[in-house]
Coordinates of C-alpha atoms and ligand atoms in Angstrom, one line a residue:
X10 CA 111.8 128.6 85.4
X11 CA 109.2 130.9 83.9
X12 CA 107.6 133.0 86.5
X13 CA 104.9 131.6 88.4
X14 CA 101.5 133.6 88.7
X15 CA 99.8 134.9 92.0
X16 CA 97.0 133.1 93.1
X17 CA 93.9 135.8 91.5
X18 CA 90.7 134.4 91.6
X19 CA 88.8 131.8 93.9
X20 CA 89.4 128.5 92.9
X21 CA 88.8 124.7 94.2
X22 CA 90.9 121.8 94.9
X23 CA 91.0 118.5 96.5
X24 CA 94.4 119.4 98.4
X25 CA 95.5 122.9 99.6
X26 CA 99.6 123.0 100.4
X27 CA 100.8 126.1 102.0
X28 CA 104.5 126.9 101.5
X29 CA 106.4 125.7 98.3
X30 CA 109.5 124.2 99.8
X31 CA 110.9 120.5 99.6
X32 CA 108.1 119.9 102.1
X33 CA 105.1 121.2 100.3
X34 CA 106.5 120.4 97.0
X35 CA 106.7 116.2 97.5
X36 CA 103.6 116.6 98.7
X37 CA 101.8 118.3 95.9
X38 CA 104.1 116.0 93.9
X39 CA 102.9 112.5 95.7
X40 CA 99.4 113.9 95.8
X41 CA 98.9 115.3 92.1
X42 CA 101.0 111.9 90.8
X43 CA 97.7 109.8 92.0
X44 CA 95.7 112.0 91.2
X45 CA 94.3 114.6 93.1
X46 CA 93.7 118.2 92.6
X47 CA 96.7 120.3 94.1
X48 CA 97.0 123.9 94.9
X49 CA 100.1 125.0 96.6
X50 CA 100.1 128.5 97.7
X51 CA 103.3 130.2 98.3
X52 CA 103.8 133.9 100.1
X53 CA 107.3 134.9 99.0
X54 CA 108.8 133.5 95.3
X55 CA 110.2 129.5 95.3
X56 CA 113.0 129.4 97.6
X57 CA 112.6 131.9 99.7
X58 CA 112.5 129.7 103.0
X59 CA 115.2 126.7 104.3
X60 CA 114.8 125.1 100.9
X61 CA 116.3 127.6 98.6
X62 CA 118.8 128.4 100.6
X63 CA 120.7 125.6 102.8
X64 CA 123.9 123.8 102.9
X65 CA 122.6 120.8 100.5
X66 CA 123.6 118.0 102.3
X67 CA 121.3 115.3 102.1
X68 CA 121.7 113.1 105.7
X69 CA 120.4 109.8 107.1
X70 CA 119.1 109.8 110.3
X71 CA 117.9 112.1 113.0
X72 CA 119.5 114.0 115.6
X73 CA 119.1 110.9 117.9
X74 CA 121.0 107.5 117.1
X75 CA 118.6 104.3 116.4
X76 CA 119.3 102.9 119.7
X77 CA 117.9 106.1 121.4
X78 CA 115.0 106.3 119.2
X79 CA 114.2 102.9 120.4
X80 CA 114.7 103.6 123.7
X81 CA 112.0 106.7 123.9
X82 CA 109.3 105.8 121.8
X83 CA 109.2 102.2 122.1
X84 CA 111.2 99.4 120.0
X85 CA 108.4 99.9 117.1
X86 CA 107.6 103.3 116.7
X87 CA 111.2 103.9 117.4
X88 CA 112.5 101.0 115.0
X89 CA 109.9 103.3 112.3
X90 CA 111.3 106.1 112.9
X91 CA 114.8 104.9 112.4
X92 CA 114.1 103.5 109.4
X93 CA 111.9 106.0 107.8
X94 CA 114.9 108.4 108.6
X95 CA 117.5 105.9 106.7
X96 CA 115.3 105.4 103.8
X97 CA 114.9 109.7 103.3
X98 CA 118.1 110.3 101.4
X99 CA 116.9 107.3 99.3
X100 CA 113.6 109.4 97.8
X101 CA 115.7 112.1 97.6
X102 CA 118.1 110.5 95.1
X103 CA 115.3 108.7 93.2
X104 CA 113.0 111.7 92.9
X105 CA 116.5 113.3 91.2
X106 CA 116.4 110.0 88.7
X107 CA 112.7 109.8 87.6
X108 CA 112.4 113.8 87.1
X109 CA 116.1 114.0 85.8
X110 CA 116.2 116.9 88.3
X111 CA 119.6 118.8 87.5
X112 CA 120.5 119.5 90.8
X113 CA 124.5 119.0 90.9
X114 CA 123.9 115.5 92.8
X115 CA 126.7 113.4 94.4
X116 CA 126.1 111.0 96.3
X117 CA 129.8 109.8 98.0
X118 CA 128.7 110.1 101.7
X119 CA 128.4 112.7 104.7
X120 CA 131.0 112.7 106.9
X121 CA 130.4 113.6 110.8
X122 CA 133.8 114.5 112.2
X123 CA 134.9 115.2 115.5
X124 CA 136.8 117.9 116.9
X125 CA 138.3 116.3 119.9
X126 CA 139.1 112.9 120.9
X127 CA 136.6 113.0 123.4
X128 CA 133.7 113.2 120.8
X129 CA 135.1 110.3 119.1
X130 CA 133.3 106.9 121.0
X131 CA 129.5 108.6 120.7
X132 CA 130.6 108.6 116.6
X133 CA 131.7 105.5 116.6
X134 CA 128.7 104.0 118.6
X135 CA 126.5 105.9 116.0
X136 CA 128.0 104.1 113.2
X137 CA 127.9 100.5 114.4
X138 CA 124.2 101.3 115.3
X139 CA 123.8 102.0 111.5
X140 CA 125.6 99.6 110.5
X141 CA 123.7 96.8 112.6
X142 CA 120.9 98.6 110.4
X143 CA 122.3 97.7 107.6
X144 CA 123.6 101.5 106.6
X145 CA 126.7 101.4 104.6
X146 CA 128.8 103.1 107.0
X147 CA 132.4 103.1 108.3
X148 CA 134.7 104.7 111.1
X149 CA 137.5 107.1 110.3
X150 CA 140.6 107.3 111.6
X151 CA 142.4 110.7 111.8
X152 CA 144.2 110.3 108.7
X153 CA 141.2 108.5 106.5
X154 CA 139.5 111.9 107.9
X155 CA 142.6 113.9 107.1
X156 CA 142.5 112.7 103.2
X157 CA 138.9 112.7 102.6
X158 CA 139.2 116.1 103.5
X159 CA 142.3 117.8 103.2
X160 CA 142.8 119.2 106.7
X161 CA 144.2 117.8 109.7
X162 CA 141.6 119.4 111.9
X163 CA 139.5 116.4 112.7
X164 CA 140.4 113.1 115.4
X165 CA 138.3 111.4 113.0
X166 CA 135.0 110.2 112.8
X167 CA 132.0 108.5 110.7
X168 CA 131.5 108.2 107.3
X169 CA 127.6 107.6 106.2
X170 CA 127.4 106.3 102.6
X171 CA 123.8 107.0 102.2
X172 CA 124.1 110.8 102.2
X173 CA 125.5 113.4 99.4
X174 CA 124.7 116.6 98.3
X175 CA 123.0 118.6 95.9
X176 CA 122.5 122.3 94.6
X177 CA 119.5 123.2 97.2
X178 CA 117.6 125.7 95.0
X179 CA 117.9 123.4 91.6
X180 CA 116.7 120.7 93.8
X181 CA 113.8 122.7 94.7
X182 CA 112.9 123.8 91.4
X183 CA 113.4 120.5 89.8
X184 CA 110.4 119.2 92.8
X185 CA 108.6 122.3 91.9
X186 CA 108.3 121.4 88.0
X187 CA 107.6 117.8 88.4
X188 CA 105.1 118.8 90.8
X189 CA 103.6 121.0 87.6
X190 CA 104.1 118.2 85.6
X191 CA 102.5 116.0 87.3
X192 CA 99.1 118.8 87.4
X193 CA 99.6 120.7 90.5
X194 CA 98.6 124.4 90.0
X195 CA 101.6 126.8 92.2
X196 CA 100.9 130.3 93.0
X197 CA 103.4 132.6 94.4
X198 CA 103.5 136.1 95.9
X199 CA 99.4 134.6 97.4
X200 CA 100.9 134.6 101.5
X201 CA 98.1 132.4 103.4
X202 CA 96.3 135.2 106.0
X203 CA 93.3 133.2 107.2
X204 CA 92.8 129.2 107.3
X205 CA 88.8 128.8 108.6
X206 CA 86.8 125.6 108.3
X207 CA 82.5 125.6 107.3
X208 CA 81.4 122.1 107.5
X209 CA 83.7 119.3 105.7
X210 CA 85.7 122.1 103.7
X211 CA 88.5 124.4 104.4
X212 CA 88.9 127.6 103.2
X213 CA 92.3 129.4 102.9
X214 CA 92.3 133.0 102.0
X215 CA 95.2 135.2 101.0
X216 CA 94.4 139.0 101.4
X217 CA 92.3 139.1 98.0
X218 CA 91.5 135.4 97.0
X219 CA 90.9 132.3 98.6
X220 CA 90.9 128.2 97.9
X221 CA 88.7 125.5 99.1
X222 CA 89.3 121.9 99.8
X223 CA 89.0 119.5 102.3
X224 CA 92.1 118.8 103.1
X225 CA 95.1 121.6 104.0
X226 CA 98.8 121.3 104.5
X227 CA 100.6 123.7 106.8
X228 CA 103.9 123.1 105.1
X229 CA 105.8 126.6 106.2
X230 CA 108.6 125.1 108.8
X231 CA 110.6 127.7 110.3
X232 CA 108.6 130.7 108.6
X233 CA 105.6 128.8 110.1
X234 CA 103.6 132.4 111.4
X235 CA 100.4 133.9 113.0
X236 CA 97.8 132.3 110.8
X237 CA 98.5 129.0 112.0
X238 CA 97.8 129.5 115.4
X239 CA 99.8 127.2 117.9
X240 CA 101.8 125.4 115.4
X241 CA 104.1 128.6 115.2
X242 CA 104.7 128.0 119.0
X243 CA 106.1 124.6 118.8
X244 CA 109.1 125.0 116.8
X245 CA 112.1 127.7 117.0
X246 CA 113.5 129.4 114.6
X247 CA 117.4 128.9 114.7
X248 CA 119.3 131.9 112.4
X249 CA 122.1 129.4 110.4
X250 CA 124.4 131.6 108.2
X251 CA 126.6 130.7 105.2
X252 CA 129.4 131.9 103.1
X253 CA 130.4 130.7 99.5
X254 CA 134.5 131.3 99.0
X255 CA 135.4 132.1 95.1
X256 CA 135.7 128.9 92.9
X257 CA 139.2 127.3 94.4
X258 CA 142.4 127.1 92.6
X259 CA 142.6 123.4 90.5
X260 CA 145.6 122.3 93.0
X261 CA 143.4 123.0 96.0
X262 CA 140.6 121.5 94.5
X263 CA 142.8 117.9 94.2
X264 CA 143.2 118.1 98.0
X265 CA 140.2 119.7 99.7
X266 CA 136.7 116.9 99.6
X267 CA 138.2 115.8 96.4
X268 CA 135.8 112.7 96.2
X269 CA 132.9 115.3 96.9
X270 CA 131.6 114.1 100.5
X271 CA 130.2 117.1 102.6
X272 CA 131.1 117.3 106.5
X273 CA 129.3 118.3 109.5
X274 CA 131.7 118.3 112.7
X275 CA 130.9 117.9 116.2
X276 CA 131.6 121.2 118.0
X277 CA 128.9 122.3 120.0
X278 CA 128.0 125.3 117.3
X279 CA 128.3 122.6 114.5
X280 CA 130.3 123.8 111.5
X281 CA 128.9 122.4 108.0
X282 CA 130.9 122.8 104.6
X283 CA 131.1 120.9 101.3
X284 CA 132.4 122.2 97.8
X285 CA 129.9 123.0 95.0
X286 CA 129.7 122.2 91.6
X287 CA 131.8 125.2 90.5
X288 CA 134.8 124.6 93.7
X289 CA 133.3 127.1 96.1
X290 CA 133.8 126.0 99.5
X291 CA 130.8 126.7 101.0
X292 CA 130.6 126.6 104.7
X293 CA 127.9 127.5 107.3
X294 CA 127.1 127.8 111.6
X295 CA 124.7 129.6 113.5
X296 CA 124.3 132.6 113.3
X297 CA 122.3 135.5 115.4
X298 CA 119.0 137.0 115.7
X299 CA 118.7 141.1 114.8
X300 CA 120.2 143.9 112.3
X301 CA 123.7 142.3 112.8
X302 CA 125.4 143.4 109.6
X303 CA 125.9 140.0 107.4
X304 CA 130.2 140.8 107.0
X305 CA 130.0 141.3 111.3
X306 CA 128.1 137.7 111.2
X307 CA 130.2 136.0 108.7
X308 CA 133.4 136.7 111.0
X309 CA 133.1 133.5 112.4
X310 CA 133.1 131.9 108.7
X311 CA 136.3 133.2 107.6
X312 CA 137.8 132.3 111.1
X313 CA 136.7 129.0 110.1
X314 CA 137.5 128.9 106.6
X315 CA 141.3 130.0 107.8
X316 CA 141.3 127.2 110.4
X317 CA 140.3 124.2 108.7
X318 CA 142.3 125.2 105.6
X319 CA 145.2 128.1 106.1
X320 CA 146.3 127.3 102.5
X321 CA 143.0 129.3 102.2
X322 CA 143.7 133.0 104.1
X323 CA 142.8 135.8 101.8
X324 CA 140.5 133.8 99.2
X325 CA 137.7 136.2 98.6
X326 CA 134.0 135.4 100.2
X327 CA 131.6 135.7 96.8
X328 CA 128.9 135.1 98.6
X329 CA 126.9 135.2 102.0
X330 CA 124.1 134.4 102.8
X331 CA 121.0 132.9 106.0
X332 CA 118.0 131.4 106.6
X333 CA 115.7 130.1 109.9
X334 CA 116.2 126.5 110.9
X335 CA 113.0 125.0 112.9
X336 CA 114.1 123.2 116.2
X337 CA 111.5 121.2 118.2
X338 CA 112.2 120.5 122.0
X339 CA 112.2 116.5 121.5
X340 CA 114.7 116.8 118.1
X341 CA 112.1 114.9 116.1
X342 CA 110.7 116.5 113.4
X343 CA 106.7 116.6 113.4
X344 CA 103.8 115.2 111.9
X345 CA 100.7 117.1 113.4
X346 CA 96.5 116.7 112.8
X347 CA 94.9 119.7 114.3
X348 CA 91.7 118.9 112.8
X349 CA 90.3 117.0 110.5
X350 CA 91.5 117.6 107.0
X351 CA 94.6 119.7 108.9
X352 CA 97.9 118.3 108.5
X353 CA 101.2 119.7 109.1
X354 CA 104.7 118.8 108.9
X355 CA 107.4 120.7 110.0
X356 CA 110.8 120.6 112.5
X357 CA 113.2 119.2 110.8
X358 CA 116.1 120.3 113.7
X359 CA 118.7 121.2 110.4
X360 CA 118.1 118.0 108.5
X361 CA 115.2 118.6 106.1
X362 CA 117.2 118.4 102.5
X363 CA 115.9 114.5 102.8
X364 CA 113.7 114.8 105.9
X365 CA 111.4 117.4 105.0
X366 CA 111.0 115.2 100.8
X367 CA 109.7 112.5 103.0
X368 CA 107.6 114.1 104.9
X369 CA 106.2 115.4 102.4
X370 CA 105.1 112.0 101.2
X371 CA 104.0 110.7 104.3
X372 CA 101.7 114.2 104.5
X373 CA 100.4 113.1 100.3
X374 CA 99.8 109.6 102.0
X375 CA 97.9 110.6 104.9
X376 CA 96.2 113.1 102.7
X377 CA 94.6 110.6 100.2
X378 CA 93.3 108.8 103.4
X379 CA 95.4 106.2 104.7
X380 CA 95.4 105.4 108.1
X381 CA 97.6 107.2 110.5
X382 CA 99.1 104.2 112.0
X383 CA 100.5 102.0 108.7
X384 CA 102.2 105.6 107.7
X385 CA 105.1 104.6 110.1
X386 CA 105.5 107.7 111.5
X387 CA 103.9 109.3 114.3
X388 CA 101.2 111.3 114.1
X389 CA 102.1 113.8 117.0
X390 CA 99.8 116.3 119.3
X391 CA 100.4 120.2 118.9
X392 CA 102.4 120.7 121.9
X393 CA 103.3 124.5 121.8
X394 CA 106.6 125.7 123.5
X395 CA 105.9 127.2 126.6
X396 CA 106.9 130.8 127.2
X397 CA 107.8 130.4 123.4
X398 CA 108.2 133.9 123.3
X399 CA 111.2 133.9 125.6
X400 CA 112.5 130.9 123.2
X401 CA 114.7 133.3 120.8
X402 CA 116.2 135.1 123.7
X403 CA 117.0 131.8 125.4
X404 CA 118.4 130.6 121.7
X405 CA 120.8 133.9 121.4
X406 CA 121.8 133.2 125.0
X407 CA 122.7 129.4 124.8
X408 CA 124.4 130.2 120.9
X409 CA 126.8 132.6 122.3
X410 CA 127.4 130.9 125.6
X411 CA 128.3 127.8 123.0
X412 CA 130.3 129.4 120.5
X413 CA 132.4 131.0 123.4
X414 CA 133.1 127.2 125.1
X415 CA 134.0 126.5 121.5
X416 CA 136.5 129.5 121.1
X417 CA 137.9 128.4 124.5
X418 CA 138.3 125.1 123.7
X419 CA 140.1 126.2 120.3
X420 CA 142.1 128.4 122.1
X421 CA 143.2 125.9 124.8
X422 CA 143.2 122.9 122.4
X423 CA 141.5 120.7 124.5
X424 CA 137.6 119.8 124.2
X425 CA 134.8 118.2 126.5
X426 CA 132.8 115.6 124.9
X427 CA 128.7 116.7 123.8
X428 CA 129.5 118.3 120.4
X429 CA 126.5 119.0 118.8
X430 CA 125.9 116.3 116.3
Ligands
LIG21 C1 121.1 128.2 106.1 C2 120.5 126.8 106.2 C3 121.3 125.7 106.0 C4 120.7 124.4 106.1 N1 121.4 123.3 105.7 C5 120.8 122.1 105.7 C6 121.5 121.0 105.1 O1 122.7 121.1 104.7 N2 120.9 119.8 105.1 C7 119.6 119.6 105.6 O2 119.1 118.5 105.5 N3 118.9 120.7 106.0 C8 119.5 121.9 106.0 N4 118.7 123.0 106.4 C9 117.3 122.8 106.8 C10 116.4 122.6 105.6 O3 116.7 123.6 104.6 C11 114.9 122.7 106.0 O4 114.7 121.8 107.0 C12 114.0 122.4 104.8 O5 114.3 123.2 103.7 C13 112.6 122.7 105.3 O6 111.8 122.6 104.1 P1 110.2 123.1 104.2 O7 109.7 122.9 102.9 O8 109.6 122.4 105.3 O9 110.3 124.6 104.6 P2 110.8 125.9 103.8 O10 111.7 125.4 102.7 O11 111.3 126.8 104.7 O12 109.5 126.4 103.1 C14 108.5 127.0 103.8 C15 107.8 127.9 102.9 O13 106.6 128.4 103.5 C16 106.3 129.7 103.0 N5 105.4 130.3 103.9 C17 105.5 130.7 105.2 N6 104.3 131.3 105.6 C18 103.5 131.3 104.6 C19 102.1 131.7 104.4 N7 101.4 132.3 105.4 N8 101.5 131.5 103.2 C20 102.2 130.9 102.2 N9 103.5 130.5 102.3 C21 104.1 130.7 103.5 C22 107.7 130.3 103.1 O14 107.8 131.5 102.2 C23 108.6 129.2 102.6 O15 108.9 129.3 101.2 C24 119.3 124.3 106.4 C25 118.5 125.4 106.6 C26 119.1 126.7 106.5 C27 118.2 127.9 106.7

């Protein structure tokens, strides 16, 4: 893509979207598509946050089954939110379609696998939820785990139909273009210093221009920051650090994901992996807070690499790589209206490749003025974390204390259940 200009003058809009990941982006998309005059400002370059540089898998569903859903917010809102959630990866693969977005996309499922036998009956329940739902979804044994994936790691698990993969960052770009396409005007390099409001308009400054418009979008997720007040409190910002292996060998290739499904598993520091378009396994965890040197942090990767797939030992890491996931306390992501003309969206808890596209509709929709309650999501009060400063110390403590159970349990083969899922 050509490079995009700073933002260097004071200009006017309808809409103002601050960050240009999948969140912003499908909402300058939706917005500019009927009609409205978009400005997205961007501080870094495209794909500098969790949308340029995640694992790509494109999942159904939140952290918490339908049933739970149900359960704490009430059969409707609950039912909504379960089905808003099913529908994501849906927008995500038709947005692909109608821009003819070249993005590497498969879409032959996401499997969840678990690590112990233990963790087996919550997957299972969480697939005949879905499938009551209507998902296209199915249980695996060990060995229909074992072939889909080419290691014998796994009890077994779920398979979810409705999820794939893509290339993150050509994803991103392809939104970013149809966005341009479709008349929305994207300035990079402009960071957002000051949002203030003078009657019915907002202005947003960056440290030598500004915009005005009536309505804003706070679309900045884990990189969410000072000038946005509270927000930044009520989300944390998870480190999650990935490796790329060198393309494999062709008789690999035939027995690692050879039909192309990606694979969470359910140890309590998840492990994520999938193969790319070129045959890079590429495999991410948490990872830590601080100046830890990225080969001292990627330790855990090749440890991983070697025990899901010994065949593997000694196959160079090309590349390595991190970002900041945003965690909220109640796993949901969130829709916020701190004022009027103010909306955010942001939490998306390590499932934003689809999440964070449809939020980004449901912010374009609430934007042009339709009612809060027929978006079928809920429109949720800024709750900031309290003693949110403490909240990364607390995150390094409970990561390590999680990835040493894990390394206990690998060491001991044996496993509690409560994986992370
Ligand atoms: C390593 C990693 C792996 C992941 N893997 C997966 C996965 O496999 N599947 C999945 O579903 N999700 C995954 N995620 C999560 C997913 O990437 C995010 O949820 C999603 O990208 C969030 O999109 P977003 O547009 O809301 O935020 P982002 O893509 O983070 O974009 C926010 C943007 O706001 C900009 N910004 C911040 N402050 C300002 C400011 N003041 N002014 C202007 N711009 C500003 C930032 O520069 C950034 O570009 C992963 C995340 C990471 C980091």
């Amino acid at each position: 893509m050509a490079s995009l200009p700073q933002l260097s003058a004071h200009v006017h809009a309808d809409i103002v979207v601050i960050g240009a990941g999948y969140t912003g982006l499908s909402t300058a998309l939706h917005a500019a598509c009927a009609g409205r005059d978009v400005v997205v400002l961007e501080g870094g370059e495209l794909g500098e946050g969790g949308s340029g540089l995640n694992g790509g898998q494109v999942i159904a569903g939140l952290k918490h089954d339908p049933d739970v859903l149900e359960s704490l917010y009430g059969e409707r809102i609950g039912a909504q939110l379960a089905a808003c959630s099913a529908a994501a990866p849906d927008l995500v693969f038709d947005l692909i379609r109608q821009y003819s977005i070249e993005c590497d996309a498969v879409r032959t499922g996401w499997l969840q696998l678990a690590v112990s036998e233990r963790h087996l009956a919550p997957l299972e329940r969480r697939a005949a939820q879905w499938r009551s739902r209507g998902a296209d979804a199915a249980v695996l044994s060990d060995r229909e785990a074992a072939k889909l994936t080419g290691t014998r790691r796994y009890c077994g698990g779920w398979i979810d139909r409705r999820g794939g993969t893509v290339q993150p960052l050509a994803y991103l770009l392809g939104l970013a273009r149809a966005a341009m396409a479709a008349g929305a005007r994207l300035f990079v390099r402009s960071p957002v210093s000051r949002l203030s409001r003078r009657s019915a308009e907002w202005r947003v400054e960056t440290p030598r221009n500004s915009v005005t418009a009536r309505v804003v979008v706070v679309a900045t997720d884990a990189y969410t920051g000072q000038p946005f007040g509270s927000l930044s409190r009520t989300v944390v910002a998870v480190p999650s650090i990935q490796v790329a292996t060198v393309p494999l060998p062709q008789v690999q290739r035939a027995s690692i994901l050879p039909a192309g499904q990606s694979v969470s598993d359910t140890q309590r520091i998840l492990r994520y992996f999938r193969l790319d378009a070129s045959g890079r396994l590429v495999l991410g965890t948490r990872g830590s807070y601080g100046d830890v040197p990225i080969p001292t942090l990627t330790r855990a990767h090749e440890r991983a690499v070697r025990e899901l797939y010994p065949e593997l030992a000694g196959l160079p890491l090309e590349y390595r790589w991190g970002g900041f996931v945003a965690m909220t306390p109640d796993g949901i992501p969130h829709l916020h209206e701190p004022a009027p003309g103010l909306l955010a969206g942001l939490g998306y808890n390590g499932r934003g490749v689809a999440m964070a596209t449809t939020m980004g509709r449901l912010l374009a929709r609430r934007a042009l003025g339709e009612a809060p309650e027929s978006l079928g999501f809920p429109v949720a009060p800024v709750r900031p974390i309290r003693l949110h400063a403490l909240s990364r110390i607390g995150a390094r403590a409970t990561i390590r204390y999680l990835q040493a159970r894990d390394a206990l349990e690998r060491g001991f083969g044996r496993s509690s259940a409560g994986g992370s899922a």
